[in-house]
């Protein structure tokens, strides 16, 4: 079996995530296929691997009739994407419910937003089971199955039960909260047992890893030896592996003609204003309101910058059927309206607001142009926007202002690190960035580029698979004894 694992090229790697990297939508009976948003899909989609890569996940649309399912399925299968279709009720209770109204707020330290409902939990189990059945239908026992993220935490355990010798990995893309928070969850033991079905579990940072170990030790009363725990005839290993980006793609983007055209359009729109950029999915964890308040305080206290600075705020719609997200959208609209109402003049608008996704070309043009990237999440597993901005700076300067609550802050220490809850600190960081000498901007960018050009998404995946292979090999030889 081990020789089979080593012959990576003959083997298939199945990436399993709630969402496929392609999102299907329907208009007048015609289906269209677009890229999915979020760090997981964008990061993993560009991954190059020695394995034959397959992807299993939800295609982002609920369809009832079998012929539509077949049509979508056939198109996706051409790309080695295998859809798991979910019903409206499952999306409501598993995706909007347990995943995004229970686990997500809890892991991001918003426990006041956390809803506990048995219907959510039942749907979460049901959908994890459905994924398990689809995987078992598609794979051979010697394939590798890499489960992604918090929507599928029961899946490793279910797969272990169904195919005991399967090589299973799990990566957690969001924060793993401290034990004191995690213990609040009624299903804490089931979730931890589900995760421990994997051979190898990794997180973005050592803190998340430490919190996970502490939760296992205290909830399940099991003991780790350093980064490993023995469970019957197998060992589970834990590690911290910060996810990276496709560095070259972003770094060389501005040489593409389409991007250059987008740069020209961006320049026309913003003129010679200093440009502050913010890019996020709509999410309360991203600290968008805190950022707007910081910017408003900056405008209030620094009239000398009026007419000279503009904030471009790109918000990608997300989870807008979840109550807390819909309410946030209303508050953001109000806050932006109030800033623009107070400060706009006949020839200056302080906040440009875009509530839709940008194409790669438009986004990288904005990265290229922006004098400052303002990234202020209240909690964030990693935050790839911060890395993309730094990577996209090939010749011109720029300053990254980054929340210390983002996983990316561990690596990007040459950013201006701020506490997003401190409005005064955001305001001061904006001033510092605007006044920072170009040589210092370039020096800080280069220091950060050194790190992210080495720790790319491919390196991250290679590190993950190396360590995962190592532990699978140990487990297989242990079982043979
Ligand atoms: C975060 C999560 C991903 C998720 C993405 C987009 O990055 O870690 O698992 O896919 O957000 O969220 P959505 O709910 O639209 O899939």
Coordinates of N, CA and C and ligand atoms in Angstrom, one line a residue, residues 18-19 37-41 95 100 104 149-151 173-174 281 318-319, ligand 1:
X18 N -17.2 22.4 1.2 CA -18.6 22.6 1.1 C -18.9 23.2 -0.3
X19 N -18.1 24.1 -0.8 CA -18.4 24.8 -2.1 C -17.3 24.4 -3.1
X37 N -16.3 32.7 -4.5 CA -15.5 33.7 -3.7 C -14.9 33.0 -2.4
X38 N -14.1 33.7 -1.7 CA -13.5 33.2 -0.5 C -12.1 32.6 -0.6
X39 N -11.4 32.7 0.5 CA -10.0 32.3 0.4 C -9.8 30.8 0.1
X40 N -10.7 29.9 0.6 CA -10.5 28.5 0.3 C -10.5 28.2 -1.2
X41 N -11.6 28.6 -1.8 CA -11.8 28.3 -3.2 C -10.7 28.9 -4.1
X95 N -26.1 24.8 5.9 CA -25.2 25.8 5.5 C -25.4 27.2 6.2
X100 N -23.0 28.4 9.4 CA -22.8 29.8 9.4 C -23.6 30.6 10.5
X104 N -19.5 29.2 12.6 CA -18.8 30.3 12.2 C -18.7 31.4 13.3
X149 N -12.3 22.4 5.9 CA -13.0 23.4 6.6 C -14.2 23.0 7.4
X150 N -14.7 24.0 8.2 CA -15.6 23.8 9.3 C -17.0 23.3 8.9
X151 N -17.4 23.3 7.6 CA -18.7 22.8 7.3 C -18.7 21.3 7.3
X173 N -9.8 26.2 7.9 CA -9.4 27.5 7.3 C -9.8 28.7 8.2
X174 N -10.5 28.4 9.2 CA -10.9 29.6 10.1 C -10.3 29.4 11.4
X281 N -15.4 39.7 1.7 CA -16.7 39.2 1.6 C -17.5 40.0 2.7
X318 N -22.3 37.9 0.4 CA -22.1 36.6 0.9 C -23.1 36.3 2.0
X319 N -23.7 35.1 2.0 CA -24.5 34.6 3.0 C -25.7 35.6 3.4
Ligands
LIG1 C1 -14.3 31.4 4.2 C2 -14.4 29.9 4.6 C3 -14.7 29.1 3.4 C4 -15.8 29.6 2.6 C5 -15.6 31.0 2.2 C6 -16.8 31.6 1.4 O1 -13.1 31.6 3.5 O2 -13.3 29.5 5.3 O3 -14.9 27.7 3.8 O4 -16.1 28.8 1.4 O5 -15.4 31.8 3.4 O6 -18.0 31.5 2.1 P1 -19.2 30.8 1.5 O7 -20.2 30.6 2.7 O8 -19.7 31.8 0.5 O9 -18.8 29.5 0.9

